[in-house]
Amino acid sequence: MDRLLIQGGTPLCGEIAISGAKNAALPILCACLLTSEPLQLSNVPQLRDISTMLRLIEQMGVEVSPDGSNGLVLDSKGLNNPLAPYDMVKTMRASILVLGPLLARHGEARVSLPGGCAIGARPVEQHIRGLQAMGAEITVEHGYIQAKAGAGRLKGACIVTDMVTVTGTENLMMAAVLAEGETIIENAAREPEVVDLANCLVSMGAQISGAGTDKIRIRGVERLHGARHAIMADRIETGTYLCAAAATGGSIRLTGTSAAYLDAVVDKLLDTGCDIVIEREAITLNAPQKLRAVSIRTSPYPAFPTDMQAQFMAINCIAEGSAVIRETIFENRFMHAVELIRMGADIRIDASNAMVTGVERLDGATVMATDLRASASLVIAGLVAQGETVIDRIYHLDRGYERIEEKLGQLGAHVRRVR
C-alpha cells in the first residue's frame, strides 16, 4: 500500500494549475446515461474515483474514449446492463448517482448500496423517496436498491427533501429531465457542482431553471442529445493548496480556477492574516509570518464547506491563539484530530466541536489517513512539521487530488511516494 513521505519545514512557493472538480465530474459522467448520443467532456481530473466511475459505466455498456489531454467521449448508445454491483460501488458513495439516469432512460436499475469514506451516515433515503414520488417502484433487498419506472416513464412531481443533499439533488435532477411533466425540487442543494451538472444537462437539451437556489424546476423532455462540456475547476483542491501555502508561510499562485465559489474560505484565510489577490482565473496568496487562529462552522453552500474543515484544523494547529471548529454536516469528521495530536497538536474534542490551540511547532510522525479531506489535513501538517512525516493509506488522497506529490514538488515541497 502506498505511503507519502514528507520532509517538512519548506514554505510553498510558485505556481500550479488546478484540476477539474471531482464532485462535478462524477455526476456529469453519469449524465451520459441519459442519451444515446456522445457526450464530450474536457477538464476531467485523473483520479481514483473517476476511474472507478468510468469502470462502472463501462460495464453497463458505455463506450469510453480519450479525447486529448484530460478529455473523454462517452457513448452510451449500447447501454444494456443497468447494474451497479457491490464490488464496484463499495469504495465510492457517488456510485448512487447512476440510479436516477438509469431509471429515467432505461426504466430500471439495480444499484448496490454505496460505500466510501467513513465520515458518518449519508443515507440514500432522500434519493429513494424522491424517485418514488416520481412513480418509481423501489425495494431494498440483500444490499441492493432495485428500481423500476412504474408505467415505463417517470412522472413529474413536487419533491421536498428532509435535508439538503448534494447527490440527492443531482440524482433527482437527472431523473426528472426525462420525466413526463414538471418536477420541482424544494430544499435543493445550492453547491456550484449542482449548477455545473445543470449546465451540462441544459447543453444536452434539458429544461432546468433555478439551479444554484433552493428551488429547482425541471420540465421533462422526450430525449436528450449529445453535447460538449468543460468540467468546472475544483474549489476544494483550490482551497487545500491555499491552506497549505498559508500554513507553511509561503506564496503561491493558482491558475485555471476561480474564487467565485470560495467566498467563505477566502474570508477565513483573510482573517488568518493572509494577503490574497483575486484574478478572473487565478488566485495568489501571500502568507504572513504568523497566522491568527480562526473559528469556523461548517454548513451547506454558500456557507463554509465541510470539505475544508480538516484543512483549517491543520492551520489552527500552528496559528496564534485558540479557535473552535464546529462540524454540522457529518458526525464522524474529526478522525484526523487524533492523528494531528500524534504530531503535537493541542486539540480537544467535545461532540461536534473541536477546540484547537496553536502550538509553536508540530513534529513529524507516522500517521494514518481516515478519509479524503483528513488526508489533506495530514499533508498540510506534514509540510509544516519538523522532521519526516509518513502518511499511510493515501489511497484516500488519490480519490480527490490529482498528482498531489507532483504539484507539491512544483511548489518546492519535499514529498515522495513509497510502497
Tab-separated table of C-alpha atoms in Angstrom:
chain	number	residue	atom	x	y	z
A	1	MET	CA	0.000	0.000	0.000
A	2	ASP	CA	1.398	3.408	-0.985
A	3	ARG	CA	2.577	5.901	1.628
A	4	LEU	CA	3.574	9.550	1.379
A	5	LEU	CA	6.860	10.743	2.896
A	6	ILE	CA	7.066	14.455	3.650
A	7	GLN	CA	10.092	16.369	4.886
A	8	GLY	CA	8.582	19.452	6.468
A	9	GLY	CA	9.733	22.992	7.010
A	10	THR	CA	9.799	24.402	3.464
A	11	PRO	CA	7.420	27.251	2.507
A	12	LEU	CA	5.367	26.530	-0.612
A	13	CYS	CA	6.245	28.988	-3.376
A	14	GLY	CA	5.446	29.106	-7.085
A	15	GLU	CA	2.557	28.457	-9.449
A	16	ILE	CA	0.433	25.394	-10.262
A	17	ALA	CA	-2.725	24.709	-12.273
A	18	ILE	CA	-5.876	23.473	-10.531
A	19	SER	CA	-7.610	20.361	-11.893
A	20	GLY	CA	-11.245	19.794	-12.776
A	21	ALA	CA	-13.639	19.231	-9.892
A	22	LYS	CA	-14.142	15.631	-8.815
A	23	ASN	CA	-17.533	16.423	-7.274
A	24	ALA	CA	-18.715	17.989	-10.533
A	25	ALA	CA	-17.203	15.365	-12.816
A	26	LEU	CA	-18.781	12.332	-11.113
A	27	PRO	CA	-22.462	13.270	-11.681
A	28	ILE	CA	-21.646	14.605	-15.144
A	29	LEU	CA	-20.114	11.238	-16.083
A	30	CYS	CA	-23.423	9.667	-15.038
A	31	ALA	CA	-25.320	12.161	-17.221
A	32	CYS	CA	-24.051	10.290	-20.292
A	33	LEU	CA	-26.509	7.517	-19.355
A	34	LEU	CA	-29.370	9.878	-20.282
A	35	THR	CA	-28.643	9.994	-24.027
A	36	SER	CA	-27.744	7.635	-26.854
A	37	GLU	CA	-25.529	10.315	-28.412
A	38	PRO	CA	-21.883	11.028	-27.442
A	39	LEU	CA	-21.113	13.367	-24.544
A	40	GLN	CA	-17.729	15.100	-24.926
A	41	LEU	CA	-16.114	16.288	-21.715
A	42	SER	CA	-12.958	18.312	-21.073
A	43	ASN	CA	-11.008	19.180	-17.893
A	44	VAL	CA	-11.791	15.748	-16.433
A	45	PRO	CA	-9.486	15.091	-13.432
A	46	GLN	CA	-7.430	11.900	-13.363
A	47	LEU	CA	-8.464	10.470	-10.006
A	48	ARG	CA	-9.229	7.105	-8.443
A	49	ASP	CA	-12.941	7.955	-8.059
A	50	ILE	CA	-13.144	8.991	-11.715
A	51	SER	CA	-11.537	5.699	-12.808
A	52	THR	CA	-13.991	3.782	-10.621
A	53	MET	CA	-16.983	5.596	-12.127
A	54	LEU	CA	-15.702	5.010	-15.664
A	55	ARG	CA	-15.310	1.265	-14.998
A	56	LEU	CA	-18.821	1.232	-13.549
A	57	ILE	CA	-20.495	2.819	-16.572
A	58	GLU	CA	-18.336	0.827	-18.999
A	59	GLN	CA	-19.679	-2.453	-17.611
A	60	MET	CA	-23.168	-1.028	-18.246
A	61	GLY	CA	-22.338	-0.793	-21.958
A	62	VAL	CA	-20.945	2.756	-22.212
A	63	GLU	CA	-18.034	3.214	-24.609
A	64	VAL	CA	-15.329	5.471	-23.118
A	65	SER	CA	-12.717	7.063	-25.390
A	66	PRO	CA	-9.916	9.542	-24.578
A	67	ASP	CA	-10.191	12.944	-26.243
A	68	GLY	CA	-6.906	14.814	-25.947
A	69	SER	CA	-5.464	15.915	-22.620
A	70	ASN	CA	-7.961	15.357	-19.774
A	71	GLY	CA	-10.803	14.852	-22.251
A	72	LEU	CA	-13.275	11.985	-22.676
A	73	VAL	CA	-16.003	10.961	-25.098
A	74	LEU	CA	-18.779	8.880	-23.517
A	75	ASP	CA	-21.134	6.969	-25.836
A	76	SER	CA	-23.978	5.089	-24.152
A	77	LYS	CA	-25.948	4.019	-27.202
A	78	GLY	CA	-25.006	0.441	-26.277
A	79	LEU	CA	-26.338	0.693	-22.692
A	80	ASN	CA	-27.581	-2.806	-21.858
A	81	ASN	CA	-26.742	-3.648	-18.252
A	82	PRO	CA	-28.411	-1.343	-15.669
A	83	LEU	CA	-26.470	-2.870	-12.782
A	84	ALA	CA	-24.074	-1.263	-10.304
A	85	PRO	CA	-22.523	-4.247	-8.479
A	86	TYR	CA	-21.233	-4.153	-4.918
A	87	ASP	CA	-17.596	-4.845	-5.788
A	88	MET	CA	-17.505	-1.642	-7.876
A	89	VAL	CA	-19.687	0.528	-5.632
A	90	LYS	CA	-18.250	-0.313	-2.208
A	91	THR	CA	-15.375	2.200	-2.424
A	92	MET	CA	-17.344	5.206	-3.682
A	93	ARG	CA	-20.614	6.670	-2.433
A	94	ALA	CA	-21.089	8.688	-5.629
A	95	SER	CA	-21.988	5.443	-7.413
A	96	ILE	CA	-25.574	6.061	-6.277
A	97	LEU	CA	-25.685	8.778	-8.974
A	98	VAL	CA	-26.322	6.157	-11.681
A	99	LEU	CA	-29.728	5.356	-10.167
A	100	GLY	CA	-31.671	8.379	-11.452
A	101	PRO	CA	-30.296	8.360	-15.013
A	102	LEU	CA	-30.796	4.594	-15.401
A	103	LEU	CA	-34.407	4.817	-14.235
A	104	ALA	CA	-35.113	7.788	-16.494
A	105	ARG	CA	-33.725	6.315	-19.710
A	106	HIS	CA	-33.625	2.546	-19.208
A	107	GLY	CA	-36.697	2.239	-16.980
A	108	GLU	CA	-34.974	0.053	-14.385
A	109	ALA	CA	-31.853	-0.192	-12.265
A	110	ARG	CA	-30.201	-2.431	-9.692
A	111	VAL	CA	-27.687	-0.485	-7.623
A	112	SER	CA	-25.725	-1.673	-4.613
A	113	LEU	CA	-25.956	0.467	-1.513
A	114	PRO	CA	-22.815	2.609	-1.648
A	115	GLY	CA	-19.621	2.722	0.417
A	116	GLY	CA	-16.867	5.361	0.576
A	117	CYS	CA	-15.233	7.426	3.311
A	118	ALA	CA	-16.099	6.578	6.921
A	119	ILE	CA	-17.182	10.084	7.912
A	120	GLY	CA	-20.667	9.365	9.148
A	121	ALA	CA	-24.110	8.406	7.924
A	122	ARG	CA	-25.016	9.691	4.485
A	123	PRO	CA	-28.365	7.984	3.934
A	124	VAL	CA	-29.860	7.384	0.494
A	125	GLU	CA	-33.456	7.652	1.721
A	126	GLN	CA	-33.788	11.123	0.168
A	127	HIS	CA	-32.926	9.695	-3.262
A	128	ILE	CA	-35.371	6.814	-2.879
A	129	ARG	CA	-38.277	8.929	-1.591
A	130	GLY	CA	-37.830	11.464	-4.367
A	131	LEU	CA	-37.811	8.791	-7.064
A	132	GLN	CA	-40.859	7.122	-5.500
A	133	ALA	CA	-42.662	10.465	-5.664
A	134	MET	CA	-41.935	10.370	-9.408
A	135	GLY	CA	-43.629	6.968	-9.696
A	136	ALA	CA	-40.679	4.617	-9.301
A	137	GLU	CA	-41.244	1.233	-7.675
A	138	ILE	CA	-38.310	0.634	-5.336
A	139	THR	CA	-37.325	-2.123	-2.939
A	140	VAL	CA	-34.110	-2.615	-0.987
A	141	GLU	CA	-33.112	-6.269	-0.730
A	142	HIS	CA	-29.818	-8.019	0.031
A	143	GLY	CA	-27.910	-4.742	-0.018
A	144	TYR	CA	-29.261	-3.618	-3.405
A	145	ILE	CA	-31.690	-0.907	-4.481
A	146	GLN	CA	-33.986	-2.457	-7.100
A	147	ALA	CA	-35.989	0.108	-9.021
A	148	LYS	CA	-38.437	0.239	-11.915
A	149	ALA	CA	-40.052	3.259	-13.519
A	150	GLY	CA	-43.581	2.052	-12.907
A	151	ALA	CA	-45.653	2.587	-16.061
A	152	GLY	CA	-42.479	2.924	-18.127
A	153	ARG	CA	-41.729	6.612	-17.662
A	154	LEU	CA	-41.191	8.646	-14.530
A	155	LYS	CA	-43.724	11.382	-13.766
A	156	GLY	CA	-43.009	14.935	-12.695
A	157	ALA	CA	-43.576	15.650	-9.011
A	158	CYS	CA	-43.039	18.223	-6.281
A	159	ILE	CA	-40.270	16.888	-4.040
A	160	VAL	CA	-39.324	18.443	-0.707
A	161	THR	CA	-36.197	16.838	0.745
A	162	ASP	CA	-35.947	16.462	4.526
A	163	MET	CA	-32.336	17.607	4.431
A	164	VAL	CA	-30.062	19.402	1.978
A	165	THR	CA	-28.331	16.672	-0.025
A	166	VAL	CA	-25.998	17.333	-2.939
A	167	THR	CA	-26.046	13.856	-4.502
A	168	GLY	CA	-29.780	13.597	-3.804
A	169	THR	CA	-30.433	16.847	-5.658
A	170	GLU	CA	-28.235	15.693	-8.559
A	171	ASN	CA	-29.849	12.255	-8.782
A	172	LEU	CA	-33.384	13.643	-8.762
A	173	MET	CA	-32.497	16.359	-11.267
A	174	MET	CA	-31.102	13.781	-13.702
A	175	ALA	CA	-34.155	11.558	-13.264
A	176	ALA	CA	-36.505	14.497	-13.832
A	177	VAL	CA	-35.037	15.689	-17.143
A	178	LEU	CA	-36.676	12.750	-18.981
A	179	ALA	CA	-39.779	12.504	-16.780
A	180	GLU	CA	-43.247	13.385	-18.015
A	181	GLY	CA	-44.283	16.866	-16.885
A	182	GLU	CA	-42.668	19.256	-14.417
A	183	THR	CA	-40.626	18.367	-11.364
A	184	ILE	CA	-39.900	20.840	-8.569
A	185	ILE	CA	-37.126	20.060	-6.072
A	186	GLU	CA	-37.559	22.087	-2.865
A	187	ASN	CA	-34.752	22.419	-0.288
A	188	ALA	CA	-32.334	21.671	-3.127
A	189	ALA	CA	-28.574	21.814	-2.663
A	190	ARG	CA	-27.075	25.074	-3.975
A	191	GLU	CA	-23.498	23.880	-4.480
A	192	PRO	CA	-21.607	25.037	-7.611
A	193	GLU	CA	-21.209	21.393	-8.643
A	194	VAL	CA	-25.014	21.109	-8.861
A	195	VAL	CA	-25.002	24.160	-11.136
A	196	ASP	CA	-22.259	22.634	-13.307
A	197	LEU	CA	-24.326	19.462	-13.736
A	198	ALA	CA	-27.392	21.555	-14.618
A	199	ASN	CA	-25.369	23.481	-17.206
A	200	CYS	CA	-24.234	20.215	-18.790
A	201	LEU	CA	-27.795	18.846	-18.862
A	202	VAL	CA	-29.108	22.076	-20.431
A	203	SER	CA	-26.440	21.799	-23.141
A	204	MET	CA	-27.862	18.295	-23.784
A	205	GLY	CA	-31.363	19.714	-24.280
A	206	ALA	CA	-32.777	19.606	-20.735
A	207	GLN	CA	-35.086	22.363	-19.459
A	208	ILE	CA	-33.863	23.387	-15.997
A	209	SER	CA	-34.227	26.634	-14.063
A	210	GLY	CA	-33.256	27.627	-10.541
A	211	ALA	CA	-30.020	25.635	-10.215
A	212	GLY	CA	-27.939	27.338	-7.547
A	213	THR	CA	-31.034	28.185	-5.488
A	214	ASP	CA	-33.027	26.035	-3.063
A	215	LYS	CA	-35.832	25.529	-5.612
A	216	ILE	CA	-35.084	23.841	-8.944
A	217	ARG	CA	-37.675	23.408	-11.698
A	218	ILE	CA	-37.246	20.768	-14.395
A	219	ARG	CA	-39.569	20.400	-17.372
A	220	GLY	CA	-39.132	16.863	-18.704
A	221	VAL	CA	-38.308	16.313	-22.379
A	222	GLU	CA	-38.682	13.262	-24.636
A	223	ARG	CA	-34.942	12.824	-25.223
A	224	LEU	CA	-31.567	14.433	-24.717
A	225	HIS	CA	-28.835	14.808	-27.328
A	226	GLY	CA	-25.069	14.802	-27.226
A	227	ALA	CA	-23.081	17.863	-26.173
A	228	ARG	CA	-19.700	19.314	-25.204
A	229	HIS	CA	-18.991	20.418	-21.665
A	230	ALA	CA	-15.937	21.569	-19.680
A	231	ILE	CA	-15.820	20.469	-16.034
A	232	MET	CA	-15.505	23.372	-13.568
A	233	ALA	CA	-12.314	23.869	-11.557
A	234	ASP	CA	-12.063	22.076	-8.217
A	235	ARG	CA	-12.825	24.607	-5.487
A	236	ILE	CA	-11.781	22.188	-2.715
A	237	GLU	CA	-8.414	21.468	-4.328
A	238	THR	CA	-8.019	25.230	-4.710
A	239	GLY	CA	-8.803	25.812	-1.041
A	240	THR	CA	-6.493	22.997	0.059
A	241	TYR	CA	-3.441	24.438	-1.713
A	242	LEU	CA	-4.262	27.908	-0.382
A	243	CYS	CA	-4.316	26.452	3.146
A	244	ALA	CA	-1.046	24.579	2.563
A	245	ALA	CA	0.673	27.774	1.414
A	246	ALA	CA	-0.754	29.707	4.367
A	247	ALA	CA	0.362	27.109	6.907
A	248	THR	CA	3.921	26.926	5.533
A	249	GLY	CA	4.328	30.703	5.288
A	250	GLY	CA	4.514	30.534	1.504
A	251	SER	CA	3.500	32.486	-1.559
A	252	ILE	CA	1.642	30.746	-4.389
A	253	ARG	CA	-0.420	31.465	-7.488
A	254	LEU	CA	-3.120	29.013	-8.560
A	255	THR	CA	-4.272	29.126	-12.186
A	256	GLY	CA	-7.267	27.691	-14.012
A	257	THR	CA	-9.507	28.341	-11.024
A	258	SER	CA	-11.857	30.960	-9.618
A	259	ALA	CA	-12.604	32.500	-6.243
A	260	ALA	CA	-16.262	32.904	-7.253
A	261	TYR	CA	-17.293	29.803	-5.266
A	262	LEU	CA	-14.811	30.242	-2.419
A	263	ASP	CA	-16.081	33.327	-0.582
A	264	ALA	CA	-16.342	31.622	2.814
A	265	VAL	CA	-12.879	30.062	2.517
A	266	VAL	CA	-11.217	33.236	1.236
A	267	ASP	CA	-12.797	35.282	4.033
A	268	LYS	CA	-11.379	32.924	6.665
A	269	LEU	CA	-7.914	32.975	5.073
A	270	LEU	CA	-8.015	36.765	5.147
A	271	ASP	CA	-8.903	36.516	8.847
A	272	THR	CA	-5.731	34.473	9.435
A	273	GLY	CA	-3.705	37.406	8.106
A	274	CYS	CA	-3.072	36.172	4.555
A	275	ASP	CA	-2.921	38.586	1.640
A	276	ILE	CA	-4.995	37.348	-1.311
A	277	VAL	CA	-5.181	38.715	-4.852
A	278	ILE	CA	-8.080	37.500	-6.992
A	279	GLU	CA	-7.976	37.456	-10.788
A	280	ARG	CA	-10.586	36.145	-13.204
A	281	GLU	CA	-9.000	32.684	-13.480
A	282	ALA	CA	-6.253	32.768	-10.860
A	283	ILE	CA	-5.705	33.334	-7.133
A	284	THR	CA	-2.492	34.481	-5.440
A	285	LEU	CA	-1.850	34.057	-1.696
A	286	ASN	CA	0.963	35.501	0.397
A	287	ALA	CA	1.145	34.232	3.967
A	288	PRO	CA	2.130	36.348	6.987
A	289	GLN	CA	4.977	35.423	9.346
A	290	LYS	CA	2.454	34.166	11.901
A	291	LEU	CA	-1.133	33.107	11.257
A	292	ARG	CA	-4.043	34.015	13.509
A	293	ALA	CA	-6.375	31.213	14.625
A	294	VAL	CA	-9.875	31.347	13.116
A	295	SER	CA	-13.093	29.686	14.272
A	296	ILE	CA	-15.300	28.028	11.661
A	297	ARG	CA	-18.721	26.406	11.455
A	298	THR	CA	-19.484	24.092	8.555
A	299	SER	CA	-22.821	24.398	6.760
A	300	PRO	CA	-24.192	23.763	3.258
A	301	TYR	CA	-23.110	26.104	0.459
A	302	PRO	CA	-22.704	29.068	0.356
A	303	ALA	CA	-21.512	28.799	3.979
A	304	PHE	CA	-18.184	27.272	4.998
A	305	PRO	CA	-17.757	23.829	3.326
A	306	THR	CA	-17.329	20.689	5.401
A	307	ASP	CA	-14.729	19.556	2.853
A	308	MET	CA	-12.421	22.383	4.043
A	309	GLN	CA	-12.834	21.803	7.793
A	310	ALA	CA	-9.864	19.451	8.213
A	311	GLN	CA	-7.506	21.761	6.310
A	312	PHE	CA	-8.367	24.693	8.591
A	313	MET	CA	-7.872	22.491	11.635
A	314	ALA	CA	-4.300	21.923	10.425
A	315	ILE	CA	-3.833	25.689	10.044
A	316	ASN	CA	-5.145	26.349	13.547
A	317	CYS	CA	-2.724	23.787	14.986
A	318	ILE	CA	0.188	26.173	14.366
A	319	ALA	CA	-1.646	29.536	14.432
A	320	GLU	CA	-1.522	32.142	17.182
A	321	GLY	CA	-4.366	31.772	19.676
A	322	SER	CA	-7.270	29.338	20.015
A	323	ALA	CA	-10.263	28.612	17.791
A	324	VAL	CA	-13.395	26.482	17.828
A	325	ILE	CA	-14.307	24.305	14.850
A	326	ARG	CA	-17.943	23.200	14.741
A	327	GLU	CA	-18.886	20.407	12.338
A	328	THR	CA	-22.615	20.357	11.488
A	329	ILE	CA	-22.681	18.142	8.380
A	330	PHE	CA	-21.055	14.804	9.301
A	331	GLU	CA	-20.925	13.320	12.777
A	332	ASN	CA	-17.610	11.451	12.408
A	333	ARG	CA	-15.494	14.063	10.698
A	334	PHE	CA	-12.912	14.725	13.424
A	335	MET	CA	-10.989	11.465	12.988
A	336	HIS	CA	-7.972	13.392	11.698
A	337	ALA	CA	-7.703	15.200	15.045
A	338	VAL	CA	-6.258	12.103	16.734
A	339	GLU	CA	-3.532	11.888	14.094
A	340	LEU	CA	-2.746	15.610	14.390
A	341	ILE	CA	-2.403	15.162	18.163
A	342	ARG	CA	0.232	12.491	17.455
A	343	MET	CA	2.213	15.258	15.750
A	344	GLY	CA	1.998	17.506	18.812
A	345	ALA	CA	-1.229	19.423	18.141
A	346	ASP	CA	-3.340	20.713	21.042
A	347	ILE	CA	-6.907	19.667	20.177
A	348	ARG	CA	-9.842	18.870	22.471
A	349	ILE	CA	-12.971	17.258	21.048
A	350	ASP	CA	-16.418	17.723	22.559
A	351	ALA	CA	-19.113	16.088	20.412
A	352	SER	CA	-19.330	18.186	17.227
A	353	ASN	CA	-16.891	20.842	18.466
A	354	ALA	CA	-13.097	20.904	18.395
A	355	MET	CA	-11.093	23.414	20.414
A	356	VAL	CA	-7.713	23.961	18.769
A	357	THR	CA	-4.928	25.929	20.456
A	358	GLY	CA	-1.915	26.758	18.339
A	359	VAL	CA	1.487	25.330	19.292
A	360	GLU	CA	4.976	26.540	18.427
A	361	ARG	CA	5.730	23.525	16.262
A	362	LEU	CA	4.480	20.167	15.049
A	363	ASP	CA	6.774	17.133	14.897
A	364	GLY	CA	6.920	14.650	12.056
A	365	ALA	CA	5.349	11.282	12.828
A	366	THR	CA	3.770	8.248	11.201
A	367	VAL	CA	0.053	8.929	10.793
A	368	MET	CA	-2.887	7.255	9.086
A	369	ALA	CA	-5.390	8.840	6.712
A	370	THR	CA	-9.013	8.032	7.540
A	371	ASP	CA	-10.834	9.835	4.725
A	372	LEU	CA	-10.163	12.084	1.751
A	373	ARG	CA	-10.083	15.508	3.420
A	374	ALA	CA	-8.469	14.131	6.598
A	375	SER	CA	-5.633	13.052	4.310
A	376	ALA	CA	-5.252	16.642	3.092
A	377	SER	CA	-5.019	17.950	6.666
A	378	LEU	CA	-2.233	15.475	7.425
A	379	VAL	CA	-0.346	16.555	4.306
A	380	ILE	CA	-0.566	20.199	5.432
A	381	ALA	CA	0.598	19.244	8.921
A	382	GLY	CA	3.476	17.242	7.440
A	383	LEU	CA	4.557	20.189	5.301
A	384	VAL	CA	4.756	22.332	8.451
A	385	ALA	CA	6.233	19.787	10.864
A	386	GLN	CA	9.874	19.434	11.809
A	387	GLY	CA	11.352	16.183	10.549
A	388	GLU	CA	9.748	13.479	8.443
A	389	THR	CA	6.054	12.629	8.341
A	390	VAL	CA	4.834	9.318	6.912
A	391	ILE	CA	1.181	9.181	5.847
A	392	ASP	CA	-0.320	5.702	5.465
A	393	ARG	CA	-3.436	4.777	3.440
A	394	ILE	CA	-3.017	7.586	0.922
A	395	TYR	CA	-5.405	5.889	-1.490
A	396	HIS	CA	-7.874	8.323	0.068
A	397	LEU	CA	-5.785	11.206	-1.335
A	398	ASP	CA	-5.805	9.645	-4.794
A	399	ARG	CA	-9.598	9.735	-4.748
A	400	GLY	CA	-9.658	13.533	-4.779
A	401	TYR	CA	-6.251	15.121	-5.502
A	402	GLU	CA	-4.699	14.755	-8.936
A	403	ARG	CA	-0.886	14.200	-8.900
A	404	ILE	CA	-0.585	15.748	-5.436
A	405	GLU	CA	3.082	14.906	-4.869
A	406	GLU	CA	3.967	16.300	-8.314
A	407	LYS	CA	2.100	19.565	-7.706
A	408	LEU	CA	3.575	19.991	-4.232
A	409	GLY	CA	7.013	19.305	-5.704
A	410	GLN	CA	6.474	22.102	-8.215
A	411	LEU	CA	5.922	24.396	-5.210
A	412	GLY	CA	9.180	23.317	-3.576
A	413	ALA	CA	7.897	20.712	-1.125
A	414	HIS	CA	9.946	17.592	-0.347
A	415	VAL	CA	7.359	14.888	-0.906
A	416	ARG	CA	7.680	11.398	-2.329
A	417	ARG	CA	5.501	8.346	-2.695
A	418	VAL	CA	6.783	4.970	-1.485
A	419	ARG	CA	5.363	1.465	-1.160
